PDB file of N, CA and C in Angstrom:
ATOM      1  N   MET I   1     290.114 262.643  64.985  1.00 71.00           N
ATOM      2  CA  MET I   1     289.808 262.143  64.091  1.00 71.00           C
ATOM      3  C   MET I   1     288.265 260.973  64.491  1.00 71.00           C
ATOM      4  N   SER I   2     287.483 261.056  64.164  1.00 85.00           N
ATOM      5  CA  SER I   2     286.650 260.136  64.617  1.00 85.00           C
ATOM      6  C   SER I   2     285.973 259.213  63.365  1.00 85.00           C
ATOM      7  N   LEU I   3     286.001 258.048  63.542  1.00 91.00           N
ATOM      8  CA  LEU I   3     285.293 257.092  62.644  1.00 91.00           C
ATOM      9  C   LEU I   3     284.110 256.322  62.921  1.00 91.00           C
ATOM     10  N   ASP I   4     283.314 256.060  61.979  1.00 91.00           N
ATOM     11  CA  ASP I   4     282.200 255.427  62.033  1.00 91.00           C
ATOM     12  C   ASP I   4     281.947 254.168  61.861  1.00 91.00           C
ATOM     13  N   LYS I   5     280.788 253.670  62.312  1.00 92.00           N
ATOM     14  CA  LYS I   5     280.644 252.246  61.751  1.00 92.00           C
ATOM     15  C   LYS I   5     281.089 251.497  60.760  1.00 92.00           C
ATOM     16  N   ALA I   6     280.637 252.288  59.435  1.00 94.00           N
ATOM     17  CA  ALA I   6     281.015 251.535  58.447  1.00 94.00           C
ATOM     18  C   ALA I   6     282.573 251.671  58.107  1.00 94.00           C
ATOM     19  N   THR I   7     283.208 252.852  58.555  1.00 94.00           N
ATOM     20  CA  THR I   7     284.474 252.565  58.334  1.00 94.00           C
ATOM     21  C   THR I   7     285.368 251.560  59.328  1.00 94.00           C
ATOM     22  N   VAL I   8     285.110 251.448  60.228  1.00 94.00           N
ATOM     23  CA  VAL I   8     285.313 250.173  61.128  1.00 94.00           C
ATOM     24  C   VAL I   8     284.940 249.199  60.558  1.00 94.00           C
ATOM     25  N   ALA I   9     283.868 248.805  60.163  1.00 95.00           N
ATOM     26  CA  ALA I   9     283.561 247.571  59.187  1.00 95.00           C
ATOM     27  C   ALA I   9     284.144 247.467  57.977  1.00 95.00           C
ATOM     28  N   LYS I  10     285.199 248.341  57.603  1.00 95.00           N
ATOM     29  CA  LYS I  10     285.708 248.302  56.271  1.00 95.00           C
ATOM     30  C   LYS I  10     287.144 247.851  56.703  1.00 95.00           C
ATOM     31  N   ILE I  11     287.492 248.533  57.614  1.00 94.00           N
ATOM     32  CA  ILE I  11     288.769 248.083  58.419  1.00 94.00           C
ATOM     33  C   ILE I  11     288.935 246.814  58.600  1.00 94.00           C
ATOM     34  N   ALA I  12     287.640 246.551  59.479  1.00 95.00           N
ATOM     35  CA  ALA I  12     288.100 245.007  59.803  1.00 95.00           C
ATOM     36  C   ALA I  12     287.693 243.909  58.560  1.00 95.00           C
ATOM     37  N   HIS I  13     287.178 244.394  57.452  1.00 95.00           N
ATOM     38  CA  HIS I  13     286.939 243.178  56.748  1.00 95.00           C
ATOM     39  C   HIS I  13     288.324 243.447  55.789  1.00 95.00           C
ATOM     40  N   LEU I  14     289.232 244.362  55.432  1.00 97.00           N
ATOM     41  CA  LEU I  14     290.654 244.510  54.709  1.00 97.00           C
ATOM     42  C   LEU I  14     291.306 244.062  55.959  1.00 97.00           C
ATOM     43  N   ALA I  15     291.154 243.866  57.348  1.00 96.00           N
ATOM     44  CA  ALA I  15     292.525 242.999  58.032  1.00 96.00           C
ATOM     45  C   ALA I  15     291.717 241.595  58.377  1.00 96.00           C
ATOM     46  N   ARG I  16     290.728 241.410  57.512  1.00 96.00           N
ATOM     47  CA  ARG I  16     290.241 240.292  57.823  1.00 96.00           C
ATOM     48  C   ARG I  16     290.038 239.557  59.104  1.00 96.00           C
ATOM     49  N   ILE I  17     289.217 240.195  60.074  1.00 95.00           N
ATOM     50  CA  ILE I  17     289.028 240.145  61.156  1.00 95.00           C
ATOM     51  C   ILE I  17     287.220 240.396  61.371  1.00 95.00           C
ATOM     52  N   LYS I  18     286.797 239.278  62.092  1.00 95.00           N
ATOM     53  CA  LYS I  18     285.322 239.255  62.138  1.00 95.00           C
ATOM     54  C   LYS I  18     285.081 240.058  63.162  1.00 95.00           C
ATOM     55  N   VAL I  19     284.163 241.261  63.051  1.00 94.00           N
ATOM     56  CA  VAL I  19     283.613 241.906  64.333  1.00 94.00           C
ATOM     57  C   VAL I  19     282.216 241.982  64.187  1.00 94.00           C
ATOM     58  N   PRO I  20     281.560 241.233  65.159  1.00 94.00           N
ATOM     59  CA  PRO I  20     280.140 241.211  65.437  1.00 94.00           C
ATOM     60  C   PRO I  20     279.642 242.688  65.081  1.00 94.00           C
ATOM     61  N   ASP I  21     278.370 242.875  64.773  1.00 92.00           N
ATOM     62  CA  ASP I  21     277.830 244.501  64.642  1.00 92.00           C
ATOM     63  C   ASP I  21     277.881 245.087  65.863  1.00 92.00           C
ATOM     64  N   GLY I  22     277.523 244.222  67.066  1.00 93.00           N
ATOM     65  CA  GLY I  22     276.626 245.058  68.492  1.00 93.00           C
ATOM     66  C   GLY I  22     278.179 245.640  68.999  1.00 93.00           C
ATOM     67  N   GLU I  23     279.683 245.232  68.168  1.00 93.00           N
ATOM     68  CA  GLU I  23     280.884 245.810  69.077  1.00 93.00           C
ATOM     69  C   GLU I  23     281.403 246.902  68.156  1.00 93.00           C
ATOM     70  N   LEU I  24     280.726 247.068  66.880  1.00 93.00           N
ATOM     71  CA  LEU I  24     281.167 248.352  66.108  1.00 93.00           C
ATOM     72  C   LEU I  24     281.366 249.502  66.531  1.00 93.00           C
ATOM     73  N   GLU I  25     280.088 249.956  67.345  1.00 93.00           N
ATOM     74  CA  GLU I  25     280.120 251.136  67.769  1.00 93.00           C
ATOM     75  C   GLU I  25     281.276 251.423  68.957  1.00 93.00           C
ATOM     76  N   SER I  26     281.506 250.334  69.879  1.00 93.00           N
ATOM     77  CA  SER I  26     282.486 250.677  70.586  1.00 93.00           C
ATOM     78  C   SER I  26     283.723 250.962  70.125  1.00 93.00           C
ATOM     79  N   LEU I  27     283.911 249.722  69.345  1.00 94.00           N
ATOM     80  CA  LEU I  27     285.503 249.316  68.345  1.00 94.00           C
ATOM     81  C   LEU I  27     286.053 250.669  67.669  1.00 94.00           C
ATOM     82  N   ALA I  28     284.543 251.672  67.187  1.00 94.00           N
ATOM     83  CA  ALA I  28     284.991 252.604  66.527  1.00 94.00           C
ATOM     84  C   ALA I  28     285.564 253.908  67.655  1.00 94.00           C
ATOM     85  N   GLY I  29     284.840 254.118  68.641  1.00 94.00           N
ATOM     86  CA  GLY I  29     285.478 255.115  69.655  1.00 94.00           C
ATOM     87  C   GLY I  29     286.615 254.656  70.047  1.00 94.00           C
ATOM     88  N   GLU I  30     287.242 253.298  70.310  1.00 95.00           N
ATOM     89  CA  GLU I  30     288.519 253.010  70.829  1.00 95.00           C
ATOM     90  C   GLU I  30     289.403 253.528  69.689  1.00 95.00           C
ATOM     91  N   LEU I  31     289.020 253.307  68.606  1.00 95.00           N
ATOM     92  CA  LEU I  31     289.915 253.350  67.560  1.00 95.00           C
ATOM     93  C   LEU I  31     290.174 255.014  67.309  1.00 95.00           C
ATOM     94  N   SER I  32     288.945 255.671  67.588  1.00 95.00           N
ATOM     95  CA  SER I  32     289.305 257.324  67.099  1.00 95.00           C
ATOM     96  C   SER I  32     290.018 257.761  68.468  1.00 95.00           C
ATOM     97  N   GLN I  33     290.100 257.244  69.672  1.00 95.00           N
ATOM     98  CA  GLN I  33     290.916 257.824  70.839  1.00 95.00           C
ATOM     99  C   GLN I  33     292.116 257.750  70.488  1.00 95.00           C
ATOM    100  N   ILE I  34     292.165 256.067  69.905  1.00 95.00           N
ATOM    101  CA  ILE I  34     293.828 256.125  69.272  1.00 95.00           C
ATOM    102  C   ILE I  34     294.571 257.179  68.697  1.00 95.00           C
ATOM    103  N   LEU I  35     293.498 257.156  67.227  1.00 94.00           N
ATOM    104  CA  LEU I  35     293.917 257.928  66.346  1.00 94.00           C
ATOM    105  C   LEU I  35     294.044 259.567  66.831  1.00 94.00           C
ATOM    106  N   THR I  36     293.198 260.104  67.589  1.00 93.00           N
ATOM    107  CA  THR I  36     293.601 261.271  68.583  1.00 93.00           C
ATOM    108  C   THR I  36     294.957 261.539  69.376  1.00 93.00           C
ATOM    109  N   PHE I  37     295.315 260.239  69.672  1.00 94.00           N
ATOM    110  CA  PHE I  37     296.875 260.561  70.436  1.00 94.00           C
ATOM    111  C   PHE I  37     297.301 260.538  69.304  1.00 94.00           C
ATOM    112  N   VAL I  38     297.318 259.905  68.365  1.00 93.00           N
ATOM    113  CA  VAL I  38     298.317 259.547  67.330  1.00 93.00           C
ATOM    114  C   VAL I  38     298.066 261.078  66.813  1.00 93.00           C
ATOM    115  N   GLU I  39     297.259 261.688  66.733  1.00 92.00           N
ATOM    116  CA  GLU I  39     297.313 263.041  66.344  1.00 92.00           C
ATOM    117  C   GLU I  39     298.269 264.316  67.115  1.00 92.00           C
ATOM    118  N   GLN I  40     298.082 263.907  68.566  1.00 93.00           N
ATOM    119  CA  GLN I  40     298.588 264.929  69.266  1.00 93.00           C
ATOM    120  C   GLN I  40     300.014 264.376  69.488  1.00 93.00           C
ATOM    121  N   LEU I  41     300.773 262.925  69.076  1.00 90.00           N
ATOM    122  CA  LEU I  41     301.709 262.776  68.727  1.00 90.00           C
ATOM    123  C   LEU I  41     302.726 263.480  67.531  1.00 90.00           C
ATOM    124  N   ASN I  42     301.965 263.771  66.442  1.00 89.00           N
ATOM    125  CA  ASN I  42     302.429 264.326  65.311  1.00 89.00           C
ATOM    126  C   ASN I  42     302.554 265.881  65.807  1.00 89.00           C
ATOM    127  N   GLU I  43     301.655 266.520  66.593  1.00 90.00           N
ATOM    128  CA  GLU I  43     302.014 267.944  67.046  1.00 90.00           C
ATOM    129  C   GLU I  43     303.623 268.186  67.661  1.00 90.00           C
ATOM    130  N   VAL I  44     304.399 267.324  68.318  1.00 90.00           N
ATOM    131  CA  VAL I  44     305.292 267.479  69.174  1.00 90.00           C
ATOM    132  C   VAL I  44     306.554 267.931  67.927  1.00 90.00           C
ATOM    133  N   ASP I  45     307.228 268.673  68.530  1.00 90.00           N
ATOM    134  CA  ASP I  45     308.773 268.848  67.598  1.00 90.00           C
ATOM    135  C   ASP I  45     309.712 268.146  67.714  1.00 90.00           C
ATOM    136  N   THR I  46     310.058 267.343  66.902  1.00 89.00           N
ATOM    137  CA  THR I  46     311.082 266.022  67.570  1.00 89.00           C
ATOM    138  C   THR I  46     312.495 266.647  66.104  1.00 89.00           C
ATOM    139  N   LYS I  47     312.345 267.895  65.685  1.00 89.00           N
ATOM    140  CA  LYS I  47     313.388 268.200  64.652  1.00 89.00           C
ATOM    141  C   LYS I  47     314.806 267.939  65.503  1.00 89.00           C
ATOM    142  N   ASP I  48     314.851 268.381  66.469  1.00 90.00           N
ATOM    143  CA  ASP I  48     316.328 268.202  67.146  1.00 90.00           C
ATOM    144  C   ASP I  48     316.533 267.196  67.898  1.00 90.00           C
ATOM    145  N   VAL I  49     315.369 265.784  67.892  1.00 87.00           N
ATOM    146  CA  VAL I  49     315.931 265.030  68.447  1.00 87.00           C
ATOM    147  C   VAL I  49     316.424 263.695  67.791  1.00 87.00           C
ATOM    148  N   PRO I  50     317.755 263.058  68.022  1.00 87.00           N
ATOM    149  CA  PRO I  50     318.182 262.209  67.546  1.00 87.00           C
ATOM    150  C   PRO I  50     317.527 260.900  67.180  1.00 87.00           C
ATOM    151  N   PRO I  51     317.754 260.074  66.175  1.00 85.00           N
ATOM    152  CA  PRO I  51     316.644 258.889  66.331  1.00 85.00           C
ATOM    153  C   PRO I  51     317.413 257.661  66.863  1.00 85.00           C
ATOM    154  N   MET I  52     316.731 256.893  67.820  1.00 83.00           N
ATOM    155  CA  MET I  52     316.723 255.797  68.496  1.00 83.00           C
ATOM    156  C   MET I  52     317.109 254.586  67.843  1.00 83.00           C
ATOM    157  N   THR I  53     317.812 253.531  68.370  1.00 78.00           N
ATOM    158  CA  THR I  53     317.670 251.981  67.926  1.00 78.00           C
ATOM    159  C   THR I  53     317.157 251.336  69.120  1.00 78.00           C
ATOM    160  N   SER I  54     317.688 251.790  70.544  1.00 79.00           N
ATOM    161  CA  SER I  54     317.046 251.302  71.707  1.00 79.00           C
ATOM    162  C   SER I  54     316.808 252.560  72.747  1.00 79.00           C
ATOM    163  N   VAL I  55     316.202 252.143  73.720  1.00 82.00           N
ATOM    164  CA  VAL I  55     316.092 252.830  74.803  1.00 82.00           C
ATOM    165  C   VAL I  55     317.482 253.004  75.721  1.00 82.00           C
ATOM    166  N   ALA I  56     318.141 252.147  75.969  1.00 82.00           N
ATOM    167  CA  ALA I  56     319.281 252.035  76.658  1.00 82.00           C
ATOM    168  C   ALA I  56     320.598 252.036  75.898  1.00 82.00           C
ATOM    169  N   ALA I  57     321.592 252.682  76.030  1.00 79.00           N
ATOM    170  CA  ALA I  57     322.752 253.156  74.774  1.00 79.00           C
ATOM    171  C   ALA I  57     323.411 251.694  75.198  1.00 79.00           C
ATOM    172  N   GLN I  58     323.673 250.998  73.918  1.00 80.00           N
ATOM    173  CA  GLN I  58     324.572 249.841  74.126  1.00 80.00           C
ATOM    174  C   GLN I  58     325.331 249.768  72.875  1.00 80.00           C
ATOM    175  N   LYS I  59     326.261 249.371  73.213  1.00 82.00           N
ATOM    176  CA  LYS I  59     327.251 249.069  72.087  1.00 82.00           C
ATOM    177  C   LYS I  59     327.469 247.492  72.167  1.00 82.00           C
ATOM    178  N   LEU I  60     327.520 247.268  70.513  1.00 82.00           N
ATOM    179  CA  LEU I  60     327.795 245.769  70.386  1.00 82.00           C
ATOM    180  C   LEU I  60     329.012 245.275  70.470  1.00 82.00           C
ATOM    181  N   ARG I  61     329.152 244.220  70.878  1.00 86.00           N
ATOM    182  CA  ARG I  61     330.413 243.307  70.924  1.00 86.00           C
ATOM    183  C   ARG I  61     331.102 242.776  69.738  1.00 86.00           C
ATOM    184  N   ARG I  62     332.131 243.344  69.746  1.00 89.00           N
ATOM    185  CA  ARG I  62     332.756 242.811  68.295  1.00 89.00           C
ATOM    186  C   ARG I  62     334.089 241.804  68.515  1.00 89.00           C
ATOM    187  N   ARG I  63     333.742 240.990  67.549  1.00 85.00           N
ATOM    188  CA  ARG I  63     334.926 240.081  67.299  1.00 85.00           C
ATOM    189  C   ARG I  63     336.101 240.460  66.292  1.00 85.00           C
ATOM    190  N   LYS I  64     337.651 240.163  66.475  1.00 87.00           N
ATOM    191  CA  LYS I  64     338.673 240.047  65.393  1.00 87.00           C
ATOM    192  C   LYS I  64     337.706 239.388  63.792  1.00 87.00           C
ATOM    193  N   ASP I  65     338.109 240.379  63.100  1.00 88.00           N
ATOM    194  CA  ASP I  65     337.618 239.531  62.115  1.00 88.00           C
ATOM    195  C   ASP I  65     338.883 238.855  61.263  1.00 88.00           C
ATOM    196  N   GLU I  66     338.461 237.524  61.647  1.00 86.00           N
ATOM    197  CA  GLU I  66     339.747 236.491  61.147  1.00 86.00           C
ATOM    198  C   GLU I  66     339.161 235.292  60.397  1.00 86.00           C
ATOM    199  N   VAL I  67     339.937 234.841  59.646  1.00 86.00           N
ATOM    200  CA  VAL I  67     339.748 233.795  58.686  1.00 86.00           C
ATOM    201  C   VAL I  67     340.133 232.623  59.176  1.00 86.00           C
ATOM    202  N   THR I  68     339.418 231.544  59.629  1.00 81.00           N
ATOM    203  CA  THR I  68     339.904 230.243  60.258  1.00 81.00           C
ATOM    204  C   THR I  68     339.065 229.211  59.760  1.00 81.00           C
ATOM    205  N   ASP I  69     339.611 227.877  60.030  1.00 74.00           N
ATOM    206  CA  ASP I  69     339.041 226.723  59.703  1.00 74.00           C
ATOM    207  C   ASP I  69     337.974 226.350  60.474  1.00 74.00           C
ATOM    208  N   GLY I  70     337.971 226.823  61.428  1.00 81.00           N
ATOM    209  CA  GLY I  70     337.048 226.452  62.886  1.00 81.00           C
ATOM    210  C   GLY I  70     337.790 225.614  63.456  1.00 81.00           C
ATOM    211  N   GLY I  71     338.670 225.090  62.844  1.00 83.00           N
ATOM    212  CA  GLY I  71     339.805 223.712  64.135  1.00 83.00           C
ATOM    213  C   GLY I  71     338.548 222.523  64.288  1.00 83.00           C
ATOM    214  N   TYR I  72     337.601 222.270  63.608  1.00 88.00           N
ATOM    215  CA  TYR I  72     337.068 221.064  63.664  1.00 88.00           C
ATOM    216  C   TYR I  72     336.893 220.486  61.997  1.00 88.00           C
ATOM    217  N   ALA I  73     337.875 220.577  61.519  1.00 86.00           N
ATOM    218  CA  ALA I  73     337.898 219.706  60.226  1.00 86.00           C
ATOM    219  C   ALA I  73     337.999 218.281  60.462  1.00 86.00           C
ATOM    220  N   PRO I  74     338.781 217.695  61.447  1.00 88.00           N
ATOM    221  CA  PRO I  74     338.355 216.091  61.608  1.00 88.00           C
ATOM    222  C   PRO I  74     337.077 215.722  61.828  1.00 88.00           C
ATOM    223  N   GLN I  75     336.369 216.433  63.058  1.00 90.00           N
ATOM    224  CA  GLN I  75     335.068 215.906  63.267  1.00 90.00           C
ATOM    225  C   GLN I  75     334.260 216.160  62.053  1.00 90.00           C
ATOM    226  N   VAL I  76     334.263 217.431  61.632  1.00 90.00           N
ATOM    227  CA  VAL I  76     333.463 217.385  60.438  1.00 90.00           C
ATOM    228  C   VAL I  76     333.577 216.642  59.250  1.00 90.00           C
ATOM    229  N   LEU I  77     334.634 216.194  58.893  1.00 91.00           N
ATOM    230  CA  LEU I  77     334.783 214.854  57.733  1.00 91.00           C
ATOM    231  C   LEU I  77     334.576 213.547  58.467  1.00 91.00           C
ATOM    232  N   SER I  78     334.515 213.221  59.770  1.00 91.00           N
ATOM    233  CA  SER I  78     334.355 211.885  60.227  1.00 91.00           C
ATOM    234  C   SER I  78     332.875 211.949  60.081  1.00 91.00           C
ATOM    235  N   ASN I  79     331.914 212.817  59.886  1.00 89.00           N
ATOM    236  CA  ASN I  79     330.203 212.219  59.190  1.00 89.00           C
ATOM    237  C   ASN I  79     330.223 211.716  57.645  1.00 89.00           C
ATOM    238  N   GLY I  80     331.552 212.036  56.823  1.00 89.00           N
ATOM    239  CA  GLY I  80     331.337 211.380  55.583  1.00 89.00           C
ATOM    240  C   GLY I  80     331.516 210.233  55.364  1.00 89.00           C
ATOM    241  N   PRO I  81     330.978 209.201  54.584  1.00 90.00           N
ATOM    242  CA  PRO I  81     331.207 207.884  54.333  1.00 90.00           C
ATOM    243  C   PRO I  81     332.509 207.779  53.850  1.00 90.00           C
ATOM    244  N   GLU I  82     333.345 208.583  52.963  1.00 92.00           N
ATOM    245  CA  GLU I  82     334.624 208.357  52.410  1.00 92.00           C
ATOM    246  C   GLU I  82     335.382 210.127  52.410  1.00 92.00           C
ATOM    247  N   THR I  83     336.490 209.934  52.681  1.00 92.00           N
ATOM    248  CA  THR I  83     337.148 211.219  52.507  1.00 92.00           C
ATOM    249  C   THR I  83     338.920 210.567  52.150  1.00 92.00           C
ATOM    250  N   ALA I  84     338.868 211.791  51.611  1.00 92.00           N
ATOM    251  CA  ALA I  84     340.745 211.627  50.987  1.00 92.00           C
ATOM    252  C   ALA I  84     341.044 212.846  51.318  1.00 92.00           C
ATOM    253  N   GLU I  85     342.289 213.135  51.730  1.00 91.00           N
ATOM    254  CA  GLU I  85     342.978 214.264  51.801  1.00 91.00           C
ATOM    255  C   GLU I  85     342.572 215.463  51.936  1.00 91.00           C
ATOM    256  N   GLY I  86     341.358 215.522  53.155  1.00 88.00           N
ATOM    257  CA  GLY I  86     341.263 216.629  53.766  1.00 88.00           C
ATOM    258  C   GLY I  86     339.249 216.894  53.113  1.00 88.00           C
ATOM    259  N   PHE I  87     339.171 215.870  52.302  1.00 91.00           N
ATOM    260  CA  PHE I  87     338.024 216.201  51.554  1.00 91.00           C
ATOM    261  C   PHE I  87     337.162 214.989  51.572  1.00 91.00           C
ATOM    262  N   TYR I  88     335.725 215.284  51.130  1.00 92.00           N
ATOM    263  CA  TYR I  88     334.617 214.050  51.033  1.00 92.00           C
ATOM    264  C   TYR I  88     335.205 213.744  49.619  1.00 92.00           C
ATOM    265  N   VAL I  89     334.841 212.320  49.330  1.00 93.00           N
ATOM    266  CA  VAL I  89     334.775 211.636  48.077  1.00 93.00           C
ATOM    267  C   VAL I  89     333.408 211.504  47.689  1.00 93.00           C
ATOM    268  N   VAL I  90     333.184 212.036  46.430  1.00 91.00           N
ATOM    269  CA  VAL I  90     331.352 211.550  45.889  1.00 91.00           C
ATOM    270  C   VAL I  90     331.947 211.328  44.400  1.00 91.00           C
ATOM    271  N   PRO I  91     330.642 210.484  44.090  1.00 89.00           N
ATOM    272  CA  PRO I  91     330.663 209.883  42.896  1.00 89.00           C
ATOM    273  C   PRO I  91     331.027 211.067  41.814  1.00 89.00           C
ATOM    274  N   LYS I  92     331.727 211.102  40.391  1.00 88.00           N
ATOM    275  CA  LYS I  92     331.719 211.695  39.792  1.00 88.00           C
ATOM    276  C   LYS I  92     330.507 212.074  38.622  1.00 88.00           C
ATOM    277  N   VAL I  93     329.776 212.957  38.732  1.00 90.00           N
ATOM    278  CA  VAL I  93     328.619 213.209  37.915  1.00 90.00           C
ATOM    279  C   VAL I  93     328.779 213.857  36.422  1.00 90.00           C
ATOM    280  N   VAL I  94     330.068 214.537  36.261  1.00 88.00           N
ATOM    281  CA  VAL I  94     330.578 215.451  34.935  1.00 88.00           C
ATOM    282  C   VAL I  94     331.097 214.704  34.330  1.00 88.00           C
ATOM    283  N   GLU I  95     331.057 214.269  33.142  1.00 78.00           N
ATOM    284  CA  GLU I  95     331.985 213.754  32.041  1.00 78.00           C
ATOM    285  C   GLU I  95     332.831 214.227  31.473  1.00 78.00           C
TER     286      GLU I  95
END
């Protein structure tokens, strides 16, 4: 697929990229080469190739799904100005 200067100028405008008029011709050639390569990739039969998420096969480390309080309640509560019975004390806002 070959692109002309007008098409490259329109692509640059849509991408909000300022391309000088003198560079449109060379940029059109480069983009045409890229599109030609992509067309070649589309011809490859990938029907029996499973999708990949990574180049190297990796398994994610898993941790036990346990509910805990974190063990930091005293340190967290020490940040508040006033606490009572394991909670922050705040002014009453609803009557």
